[in-house]
Amino acid sequence: MNIKKIIPLSLATLSVMGAFTACSDNKVVGADEQANTMAELSSSSVELGSSSSSSSLQEWKFDREDALAALRSVRRETAITYTYMAGDPAEQIDTVNAYESFDRVVQIILNKDGSIIFDENARGYDNDYQTYALMKDEEGFVHGGLLFEHGFKNVEPGSSLELTCTGLDHWYDVYFRFVDVSGVPDSAAIKYFRSTDSMMREQFRQDCALENGELTDDPKFYPDLGCRIDPKLVDGVLTYKDPYWKKYATHIVEGCVTTQNFDELFGLGD
């Protein structure tokens, strides 16, 4: 993936500014909005988002203020990447191989096979489930932040894959829901996509149909789309493997960049 490519975005300036200025609170940017949207969706025919761990994210596992401080600490022409990898003891800051460090995280995300499981014997809370990447390139443009959450994060016995562009509040989630709109147990696989890209939204609709999924596409909840899919029983465990994980994760990654110069964005210019 060529991460040097700058992709024009509508409202990118406000979106990225919101991502960084939110560093003083203890919530993911857009989490309140997402939770409200998901609560409203629970009254629809497909109760999307009620068990999505994006809506119940309890805390960040790294210091977002450190990420911002790192990007501001180098000269304008110096590229720098801030990363936090699930399983690592601390954050990493790289000014020598910034692009490689950022791309390394991107490849970890894209190389996931899209599989999630629902296993009563796997209940538990994985306290190390977040991976994060944020980069300022040598021209001052900001890539990310990309927040990738995966594994078992709650007491429910379902794993998940969730990728969020925290600046733009766009995401792609794959997870299990546990009850339907009536409160009846329903171990369905849910794919939840938020994007304003009309072409990708249409592809999501088509891909949902190809999987014989149940689409939720209510204009009232734009730009949210959802797809309910019945999982398969594999070795006694309910399993769903998303054939389109890389496709939609790539879309989130490539769109998570602002064309505004970092120094201008934060008033750091001469």
PDB file of C-alpha atoms in Angstrom:
ATOM      1  CA  MET A   1       0.000   0.000   0.000  1.00  0.00           C
ATOM      2  CA  ASN A   2       1.345   3.423  -0.923  1.00  0.00           C
ATOM      3  CA  ILE A   3       0.715   5.416   2.228  1.00  0.00           C
ATOM      4  CA  LYS A   4       2.309   8.523   0.742  1.00  0.00           C
ATOM      5  CA  LYS A   5      -0.744   9.006  -1.429  1.00  0.00           C
ATOM      6  CA  ILE A   6      -2.758  11.977  -0.210  1.00  0.00           C
ATOM      7  CA  ILE A   7      -6.502  11.412  -0.536  1.00  0.00           C
ATOM      8  CA  PRO A   8      -8.813  14.449  -0.484  1.00  0.00           C
ATOM      9  CA  LEU A   9     -11.461  14.250   2.207  1.00  0.00           C
ATOM     10  CA  SER A  10     -14.516  16.320   2.940  1.00  0.00           C
ATOM     11  CA  LEU A  11     -14.449  17.899   6.398  1.00  0.00           C
ATOM     12  CA  ALA A  12     -11.025  16.369   6.963  1.00  0.00           C
ATOM     13  CA  THR A  13      -9.743  19.392   8.828  1.00  0.00           C
ATOM     14  CA  LEU A  14     -12.486  19.415  11.421  1.00  0.00           C
ATOM     15  CA  SER A  15     -12.423  15.650  11.712  1.00  0.00           C
ATOM     16  CA  VAL A  16      -8.721  15.345  12.418  1.00  0.00           C
ATOM     17  CA  MET A  17      -8.759  18.344  14.713  1.00  0.00           C
ATOM     18  CA  GLY A  18     -11.512  16.677  16.659  1.00  0.00           C
ATOM     19  CA  ALA A  19      -9.457  13.516  16.936  1.00  0.00           C
ATOM     20  CA  PHE A  20      -6.548  15.326  18.583  1.00  0.00           C
ATOM     21  CA  THR A  21      -8.358  17.894  20.690  1.00  0.00           C
ATOM     22  CA  ALA A  22     -10.266  15.034  22.266  1.00  0.00           C
ATOM     23  CA  CYS A  23      -7.037  13.881  23.902  1.00  0.00           C
ATOM     24  CA  SER A  24      -7.998  15.308  27.282  1.00  0.00           C
ATOM     25  CA  ASP A  25     -11.099  13.180  27.719  1.00  0.00           C
ATOM     26  CA  ASN A  26     -11.373   9.427  28.146  1.00  0.00           C
ATOM     27  CA  LYS A  27     -13.495   8.367  25.206  1.00  0.00           C
ATOM     28  CA  VAL A  28     -13.005   7.446  21.599  1.00  0.00           C
ATOM     29  CA  VAL A  29     -13.869  10.319  19.288  1.00  0.00           C
ATOM     30  CA  GLY A  30     -17.426   9.790  18.106  1.00  0.00           C
ATOM     31  CA  ALA A  31     -18.165   7.060  20.675  1.00  0.00           C
ATOM     32  CA  ASP A  32     -21.148   8.916  22.113  1.00  0.00           C
ATOM     33  CA  GLU A  33     -22.552   9.480  18.642  1.00  0.00           C
ATOM     34  CA  GLN A  34     -21.980   5.860  17.739  1.00  0.00           C
ATOM     35  CA  ALA A  35     -23.590   4.628  20.941  1.00  0.00           C
ATOM     36  CA  ASN A  36     -26.644   6.825  20.294  1.00  0.00           C
ATOM     37  CA  THR A  37     -26.915   5.596  16.721  1.00  0.00           C
ATOM     38  CA  MET A  38     -26.618   2.000  17.837  1.00  0.00           C
ATOM     39  CA  ALA A  39     -29.276   2.494  20.481  1.00  0.00           C
ATOM     40  CA  GLU A  40     -31.613   3.822  17.812  1.00  0.00           C
ATOM     41  CA  LEU A  41     -30.744   0.940  15.513  1.00  0.00           C
ATOM     42  CA  SER A  42     -31.800  -1.510  18.220  1.00  0.00           C
ATOM     43  CA  SER A  43     -35.419  -0.731  17.344  1.00  0.00           C
ATOM     44  CA  SER A  44     -34.899  -1.732  13.707  1.00  0.00           C
ATOM     45  CA  SER A  45     -35.542  -5.173  12.242  1.00  0.00           C
ATOM     46  CA  VAL A  46     -31.852  -5.964  12.650  1.00  0.00           C
ATOM     47  CA  GLU A  47     -30.496  -4.844  15.993  1.00  0.00           C
ATOM     48  CA  LEU A  48     -27.151  -3.641  14.783  1.00  0.00           C
ATOM     49  CA  GLY A  49     -24.497  -2.506  17.169  1.00  0.00           C
ATOM     50  CA  SER A  50     -26.071  -3.522  20.467  1.00  0.00           C
ATOM     51  CA  SER A  51     -23.111  -5.723  21.291  1.00  0.00           C
ATOM     52  CA  SER A  52     -20.431  -4.040  19.238  1.00  0.00           C
ATOM     53  CA  SER A  53     -17.468  -3.412  21.470  1.00  0.00           C
ATOM     54  CA  SER A  54     -16.769  -0.141  19.649  1.00  0.00           C
ATOM     55  CA  SER A  55     -19.814   1.280  21.404  1.00  0.00           C
ATOM     56  CA  SER A  56     -18.668   0.004  24.786  1.00  0.00           C
ATOM     57  CA  LEU A  57     -14.985   0.864  24.611  1.00  0.00           C
ATOM     58  CA  GLN A  58     -13.967   1.465  28.199  1.00  0.00           C
ATOM     59  CA  GLU A  59     -10.560   3.072  27.862  1.00  0.00           C
ATOM     60  CA  TRP A  60      -7.585   3.652  25.648  1.00  0.00           C
ATOM     61  CA  LYS A  61      -4.597   1.410  26.366  1.00  0.00           C
ATOM     62  CA  PHE A  62      -2.109   4.111  25.425  1.00  0.00           C
ATOM     63  CA  ASP A  63      -1.639   7.820  26.073  1.00  0.00           C
ATOM     64  CA  ARG A  64      -3.171   9.867  23.258  1.00  0.00           C
ATOM     65  CA  GLU A  65      -1.540  13.026  24.577  1.00  0.00           C
ATOM     66  CA  ASP A  66       1.833  11.359  24.098  1.00  0.00           C
ATOM     67  CA  ALA A  67       0.886  10.628  20.482  1.00  0.00           C
ATOM     68  CA  LEU A  68       0.090  14.270  19.781  1.00  0.00           C
ATOM     69  CA  ALA A  69       3.169  15.488  21.634  1.00  0.00           C
ATOM     70  CA  ALA A  70       5.340  13.141  19.582  1.00  0.00           C
ATOM     71  CA  LEU A  71       4.037  14.491  16.291  1.00  0.00           C
ATOM     72  CA  ARG A  72       4.594  18.040  17.454  1.00  0.00           C
ATOM     73  CA  SER A  73       8.103  17.356  18.749  1.00  0.00           C
ATOM     74  CA  VAL A  74       9.901  17.103  15.409  1.00  0.00           C
ATOM     75  CA  ARG A  75      10.722  19.627  12.730  1.00  0.00           C
ATOM     76  CA  ARG A  76       8.299  20.230   9.889  1.00  0.00           C
ATOM     77  CA  GLU A  77      10.279  18.245   7.314  1.00  0.00           C
ATOM     78  CA  THR A  78      10.719  15.197   9.565  1.00  0.00           C
ATOM     79  CA  ALA A  79       8.335  12.260   9.245  1.00  0.00           C
ATOM     80  CA  ILE A  80       7.329  10.583  12.496  1.00  0.00           C
ATOM     81  CA  THR A  81       5.104   7.662  13.444  1.00  0.00           C
ATOM     82  CA  TYR A  82       3.555   6.853  16.803  1.00  0.00           C
ATOM     83  CA  THR A  83       2.387   3.264  17.230  1.00  0.00           C
ATOM     84  CA  TYR A  84       1.008   1.098  19.982  1.00  0.00           C
ATOM     85  CA  MET A  85       0.859  -2.632  19.308  1.00  0.00           C
ATOM     86  CA  ALA A  86      -1.291  -5.057  21.244  1.00  0.00           C
ATOM     87  CA  GLY A  87       1.123  -7.250  23.172  1.00  0.00           C
ATOM     88  CA  ASP A  88       3.899  -4.654  23.356  1.00  0.00           C
ATOM     89  CA  PRO A  89       4.798  -3.129  26.737  1.00  0.00           C
ATOM     90  CA  ALA A  90       4.960   0.463  25.537  1.00  0.00           C
ATOM     91  CA  GLU A  91       4.381   2.888  22.688  1.00  0.00           C
ATOM     92  CA  GLN A  92       6.934   3.239  19.889  1.00  0.00           C
ATOM     93  CA  ILE A  93       8.047   6.486  18.230  1.00  0.00           C
ATOM     94  CA  ASP A  94       9.951   6.281  14.963  1.00  0.00           C
ATOM     95  CA  THR A  95      11.550   9.148  13.048  1.00  0.00           C
ATOM     96  CA  VAL A  96      14.028   6.973  11.127  1.00  0.00           C
ATOM     97  CA  ASN A  97      11.652   4.575   9.375  1.00  0.00           C
ATOM     98  CA  ALA A  98       8.334   6.319   9.930  1.00  0.00           C
ATOM     99  CA  TYR A  99       6.645   5.026   6.779  1.00  0.00           C
ATOM    100  CA  GLU A 100       7.779   1.475   7.413  1.00  0.00           C
ATOM    101  CA  SER A 101       6.520   1.591  11.001  1.00  0.00           C
ATOM    102  CA  PHE A 102       3.125   2.885   9.932  1.00  0.00           C
ATOM    103  CA  ASP A 103       2.848   0.383   7.100  1.00  0.00           C
ATOM    104  CA  ARG A 104       3.808  -2.454   9.444  1.00  0.00           C
ATOM    105  CA  VAL A 105       0.709  -1.751  11.524  1.00  0.00           C
ATOM    106  CA  VAL A 106      -1.440  -1.403   8.410  1.00  0.00           C
ATOM    107  CA  GLN A 107      -0.293  -4.798   7.133  1.00  0.00           C
ATOM    108  CA  ILE A 108      -1.084  -6.450  10.469  1.00  0.00           C
ATOM    109  CA  ILE A 109      -4.617  -5.097  10.183  1.00  0.00           C
ATOM    110  CA  LEU A 110      -5.118  -6.012   6.537  1.00  0.00           C
ATOM    111  CA  ASN A 111      -3.630  -9.487   6.906  1.00  0.00           C
ATOM    112  CA  LYS A 112      -6.260 -10.629   9.392  1.00  0.00           C
ATOM    113  CA  ASP A 113      -8.328 -13.395   7.818  1.00  0.00           C
ATOM    114  CA  GLY A 114     -11.627 -11.873   8.933  1.00  0.00           C
ATOM    115  CA  SER A 115     -12.555 -14.706  11.311  1.00  0.00           C
ATOM    116  CA  ILE A 116     -14.530 -14.333  14.533  1.00  0.00           C
ATOM    117  CA  ILE A 117     -15.919 -17.025  16.829  1.00  0.00           C
ATOM    118  CA  PHE A 118     -18.719 -17.437  19.342  1.00  0.00           C
ATOM    119  CA  ASP A 119     -17.547 -19.833  22.049  1.00  0.00           C
ATOM    120  CA  GLU A 120     -19.118 -20.206  25.481  1.00  0.00           C
ATOM    121  CA  ASN A 121     -15.819 -21.622  26.743  1.00  0.00           C
ATOM    122  CA  ALA A 122     -13.907 -18.529  25.645  1.00  0.00           C
ATOM    123  CA  ARG A 123     -15.623 -15.999  27.892  1.00  0.00           C
ATOM    124  CA  GLY A 124     -13.232 -13.474  29.274  1.00  0.00           C
ATOM    125  CA  TYR A 125     -11.813 -10.014  28.968  1.00  0.00           C
ATOM    126  CA  ASP A 126      -8.661  -9.496  26.964  1.00  0.00           C
ATOM    127  CA  ASN A 127      -6.983  -6.423  28.432  1.00  0.00           C
ATOM    128  CA  ASP A 128      -4.587  -6.023  25.516  1.00  0.00           C
ATOM    129  CA  TYR A 129      -6.680  -5.765  22.385  1.00  0.00           C
ATOM    130  CA  GLN A 130      -5.830  -2.374  20.897  1.00  0.00           C
ATOM    131  CA  THR A 131      -3.382  -1.485  18.147  1.00  0.00           C
ATOM    132  CA  TYR A 132      -2.974   2.149  17.103  1.00  0.00           C
ATOM    133  CA  ALA A 133      -1.007   4.025  14.439  1.00  0.00           C
ATOM    134  CA  LEU A 134      -0.598   7.733  13.748  1.00  0.00           C
ATOM    135  CA  MET A 135       1.879   9.344  11.359  1.00  0.00           C
ATOM    136  CA  LYS A 136       2.932  12.821  10.245  1.00  0.00           C
ATOM    137  CA  ASP A 137       4.798  12.705   6.954  1.00  0.00           C
ATOM    138  CA  GLU A 138       7.643  14.979   5.858  1.00  0.00           C
ATOM    139  CA  GLU A 139       5.165  17.352   4.219  1.00  0.00           C
ATOM    140  CA  GLY A 140       3.224  17.726   7.449  1.00  0.00           C
ATOM    141  CA  PHE A 141       0.176  15.674   6.486  1.00  0.00           C
ATOM    142  CA  VAL A 142      -1.432  13.410   9.078  1.00  0.00           C
ATOM    143  CA  HIS A 143      -2.198   9.725   8.471  1.00  0.00           C
ATOM    144  CA  GLY A 144      -4.482   8.080  11.028  1.00  0.00           C
ATOM    145  CA  GLY A 145      -5.129   7.619  13.779  1.00  0.00           C
ATOM    146  CA  LEU A 146      -6.080   4.076  13.055  1.00  0.00           C
ATOM    147  CA  LEU A 147      -7.491   2.172  16.010  1.00  0.00           C
ATOM    148  CA  PHE A 148      -7.716  -1.600  15.557  1.00  0.00           C
ATOM    149  CA  GLU A 149      -9.422  -3.676  18.230  1.00  0.00           C
ATOM    150  CA  HIS A 150      -9.608  -7.436  18.063  1.00  0.00           C
ATOM    151  CA  GLY A 151     -10.152 -10.556  20.114  1.00  0.00           C
ATOM    152  CA  PHE A 152     -12.318 -10.982  23.214  1.00  0.00           C
ATOM    153  CA  LYS A 153     -12.908  -7.631  24.860  1.00  0.00           C
ATOM    154  CA  ASN A 154     -16.011  -8.135  26.987  1.00  0.00           C
ATOM    155  CA  VAL A 155     -17.569 -10.826  29.138  1.00  0.00           C
ATOM    156  CA  GLU A 156     -19.578 -12.097  26.163  1.00  0.00           C
ATOM    157  CA  PRO A 157     -18.219 -15.192  24.425  1.00  0.00           C
ATOM    158  CA  GLY A 158     -17.786 -13.566  21.010  1.00  0.00           C
ATOM    159  CA  SER A 159     -14.617 -12.264  19.423  1.00  0.00           C
ATOM    160  CA  SER A 160     -14.556  -9.255  17.103  1.00  0.00           C
ATOM    161  CA  LEU A 161     -12.550  -7.309  14.538  1.00  0.00           C
ATOM    162  CA  GLU A 162     -13.012  -3.537  14.589  1.00  0.00           C
ATOM    163  CA  LEU A 163     -11.158  -0.851  12.665  1.00  0.00           C
ATOM    164  CA  THR A 164     -11.841   2.831  13.268  1.00  0.00           C
ATOM    165  CA  CYS A 165     -10.468   5.993  11.702  1.00  0.00           C
ATOM    166  CA  THR A 166     -10.755   8.029  14.887  1.00  0.00           C
ATOM    167  CA  GLY A 167     -10.407  11.357  13.105  1.00  0.00           C
ATOM    168  CA  LEU A 168     -13.235  10.837  10.629  1.00  0.00           C
ATOM    169  CA  ASP A 169     -15.427   8.614  12.802  1.00  0.00           C
ATOM    170  CA  HIS A 170     -15.564   5.998  10.044  1.00  0.00           C
ATOM    171  CA  TRP A 171     -15.280   2.313  10.872  1.00  0.00           C
ATOM    172  CA  TYR A 172     -15.736  -1.292   9.832  1.00  0.00           C
ATOM    173  CA  ASP A 173     -16.692  -3.810  12.509  1.00  0.00           C
ATOM    174  CA  VAL A 174     -17.258  -7.560  12.402  1.00  0.00           C
ATOM    175  CA  TYR A 175     -18.699  -9.053  15.588  1.00  0.00           C
ATOM    176  CA  PHE A 176     -21.364 -11.311  17.097  1.00  0.00           C
ATOM    177  CA  ARG A 177     -24.595 -10.028  18.516  1.00  0.00           C
ATOM    178  CA  PHE A 178     -26.181 -11.985  21.328  1.00  0.00           C
ATOM    179  CA  VAL A 179     -29.882 -11.134  21.328  1.00  0.00           C
ATOM    180  CA  ASP A 180     -32.286  -9.884  18.677  1.00  0.00           C
ATOM    181  CA  VAL A 181     -34.577  -6.872  18.910  1.00  0.00           C
ATOM    182  CA  SER A 182     -37.009  -8.860  21.051  1.00  0.00           C
ATOM    183  CA  GLY A 183     -34.355 -10.016  23.482  1.00  0.00           C
ATOM    184  CA  VAL A 184     -34.295 -13.549  22.067  1.00  0.00           C
ATOM    185  CA  PRO A 185     -30.820 -15.152  21.950  1.00  0.00           C
ATOM    186  CA  ASP A 186     -29.455 -14.823  18.426  1.00  0.00           C
ATOM    187  CA  SER A 187     -25.789 -15.600  17.823  1.00  0.00           C
ATOM    188  CA  ALA A 188     -25.640 -13.828  14.471  1.00  0.00           C
ATOM    189  CA  ALA A 189     -22.571 -12.349  12.858  1.00  0.00           C
ATOM    190  CA  ILE A 190     -22.917  -8.624  12.259  1.00  0.00           C
ATOM    191  CA  LYS A 191     -20.939  -6.435   9.907  1.00  0.00           C
ATOM    192  CA  TYR A 192     -21.237  -2.733  10.598  1.00  0.00           C
ATOM    193  CA  PHE A 193     -19.903  -0.204   8.091  1.00  0.00           C
ATOM    194  CA  ARG A 194     -19.785   3.579   8.376  1.00  0.00           C
ATOM    195  CA  SER A 195     -18.571   5.533   5.358  1.00  0.00           C
ATOM    196  CA  THR A 196     -19.814   8.380   3.195  1.00  0.00           C
ATOM    197  CA  ASP A 197     -18.248   6.902   0.045  1.00  0.00           C
ATOM    198  CA  SER A 198     -21.227   6.135  -2.201  1.00  0.00           C
ATOM    199  CA  MET A 199     -19.350   3.551  -4.294  1.00  0.00           C
ATOM    200  CA  MET A 200     -18.184   1.589  -1.257  1.00  0.00           C
ATOM    201  CA  ARG A 201     -21.610   1.783   0.315  1.00  0.00           C
ATOM    202  CA  GLU A 202     -23.143   0.243  -2.814  1.00  0.00           C
ATOM    203  CA  GLN A 203     -20.491  -2.467  -2.808  1.00  0.00           C
ATOM    204  CA  PHE A 204     -21.325  -3.240   0.821  1.00  0.00           C
ATOM    205  CA  ARG A 205     -24.971  -3.703  -0.118  1.00  0.00           C
ATOM    206  CA  GLN A 206     -24.009  -6.026  -2.967  1.00  0.00           C
ATOM    207  CA  ASP A 207     -21.544  -7.994  -0.857  1.00  0.00           C
ATOM    208  CA  CYS A 208     -24.135  -8.469   1.864  1.00  0.00           C
ATOM    209  CA  ALA A 209     -26.522  -9.924  -0.726  1.00  0.00           C
ATOM    210  CA  LEU A 210     -23.814 -12.255  -2.052  1.00  0.00           C
ATOM    211  CA  GLU A 211     -23.488 -13.704   1.450  1.00  0.00           C
ATOM    212  CA  ASN A 212     -27.261 -14.083   1.744  1.00  0.00           C
ATOM    213  CA  GLY A 213     -27.133 -11.534   4.524  1.00  0.00           C
ATOM    214  CA  GLU A 214     -29.898  -9.333   5.908  1.00  0.00           C
ATOM    215  CA  LEU A 215     -29.127  -5.708   5.089  1.00  0.00           C
ATOM    216  CA  THR A 216     -30.035  -2.781   7.300  1.00  0.00           C
ATOM    217  CA  ASP A 217     -29.957   0.392   5.222  1.00  0.00           C
ATOM    218  CA  ASP A 218     -32.161   3.078   6.732  1.00  0.00           C
ATOM    219  CA  PRO A 219     -31.532   6.631   5.420  1.00  0.00           C
ATOM    220  CA  LYS A 220     -32.366   7.868   8.905  1.00  0.00           C
ATOM    221  CA  PHE A 221     -29.108   6.339  10.137  1.00  0.00           C
ATOM    222  CA  TYR A 222     -26.868   7.503   7.262  1.00  0.00           C
ATOM    223  CA  PRO A 223     -23.956   6.835   6.853  1.00  0.00           C
ATOM    224  CA  ASP A 224     -24.385   3.549   8.776  1.00  0.00           C
ATOM    225  CA  LEU A 225     -24.966   0.220   7.050  1.00  0.00           C
ATOM    226  CA  GLY A 226     -25.327  -3.203   8.612  1.00  0.00           C
ATOM    227  CA  CYS A 227     -25.439  -6.804   7.460  1.00  0.00           C
ATOM    228  CA  ARG A 228     -26.646  -9.774   9.533  1.00  0.00           C
ATOM    229  CA  ILE A 229     -25.208 -13.151   8.522  1.00  0.00           C
ATOM    230  CA  ASP A 230     -25.752 -16.632   9.928  1.00  0.00           C
ATOM    231  CA  PRO A 231     -22.449 -18.148  11.116  1.00  0.00           C
ATOM    232  CA  LYS A 232     -21.345 -21.728  10.508  1.00  0.00           C
ATOM    233  CA  LEU A 233     -20.560 -24.454  13.031  1.00  0.00           C
ATOM    234  CA  VAL A 234     -16.876 -25.364  12.726  1.00  0.00           C
ATOM    235  CA  ASP A 235     -15.534 -28.047  15.076  1.00  0.00           C
ATOM    236  CA  GLY A 236     -18.390 -27.348  17.436  1.00  0.00           C
ATOM    237  CA  VAL A 237     -17.798 -23.581  17.505  1.00  0.00           C
ATOM    238  CA  LEU A 238     -19.935 -20.951  15.784  1.00  0.00           C
ATOM    239  CA  THR A 239     -17.619 -19.243  13.307  1.00  0.00           C
ATOM    240  CA  TYR A 240     -17.880 -16.496  10.742  1.00  0.00           C
ATOM    241  CA  LYS A 241     -15.120 -15.593   8.276  1.00  0.00           C
ATOM    242  CA  ASP A 242     -15.600 -12.287   6.517  1.00  0.00           C
ATOM    243  CA  PRO A 243     -14.430 -12.641   2.897  1.00  0.00           C
ATOM    244  CA  TYR A 244     -14.394  -8.857   2.534  1.00  0.00           C
ATOM    245  CA  TRP A 245     -12.395  -7.860   5.625  1.00  0.00           C
ATOM    246  CA  LYS A 246      -9.337  -6.710   3.669  1.00  0.00           C
ATOM    247  CA  LYS A 247     -11.453  -4.831   1.149  1.00  0.00           C
ATOM    248  CA  TYR A 248     -13.264  -2.641   3.673  1.00  0.00           C
ATOM    249  CA  ALA A 249     -10.326  -2.347   6.059  1.00  0.00           C
ATOM    250  CA  THR A 250      -8.259  -1.025   3.143  1.00  0.00           C
ATOM    251  CA  HIS A 251     -10.954   1.552   2.451  1.00  0.00           C
ATOM    252  CA  ILE A 252     -10.860   2.773   6.057  1.00  0.00           C
ATOM    253  CA  VAL A 253      -7.043   2.940   6.043  1.00  0.00           C
ATOM    254  CA  GLU A 254      -6.706   4.772   2.731  1.00  0.00           C
ATOM    255  CA  GLY A 255      -9.321   7.337   3.674  1.00  0.00           C
ATOM    256  CA  CYS A 256      -7.830   8.092   7.073  1.00  0.00           C
ATOM    257  CA  VAL A 257      -5.567  10.994   6.065  1.00  0.00           C
ATOM    258  CA  THR A 258      -5.933  14.754   5.979  1.00  0.00           C
ATOM    259  CA  THR A 259      -4.623  16.981   3.217  1.00  0.00           C
ATOM    260  CA  GLN A 260      -4.138  19.927   5.554  1.00  0.00           C
ATOM    261  CA  ASN A 261      -0.612  20.621   6.700  1.00  0.00           C
ATOM    262  CA  PHE A 262      -0.063  19.569  10.307  1.00  0.00           C
ATOM    263  CA  ASP A 263       1.562  22.858  11.302  1.00  0.00           C
ATOM    264  CA  GLU A 264      -1.339  24.834   9.860  1.00  0.00           C
ATOM    265  CA  LEU A 265      -3.881  22.533  11.478  1.00  0.00           C
ATOM    266  CA  PHE A 266      -2.476  23.131  14.941  1.00  0.00           C
ATOM    267  CA  GLY A 267      -1.130  26.642  14.481  1.00  0.00           C
ATOM    268  CA  LEU A 268       2.507  25.530  14.561  1.00  0.00           C
ATOM    269  CA  GLY A 269       3.684  27.344  11.464  1.00  0.00           C
ATOM    270  CA  ASP A 270       6.026  30.318  11.391  1.00  0.00           C
TER     271      ASP A 270
END
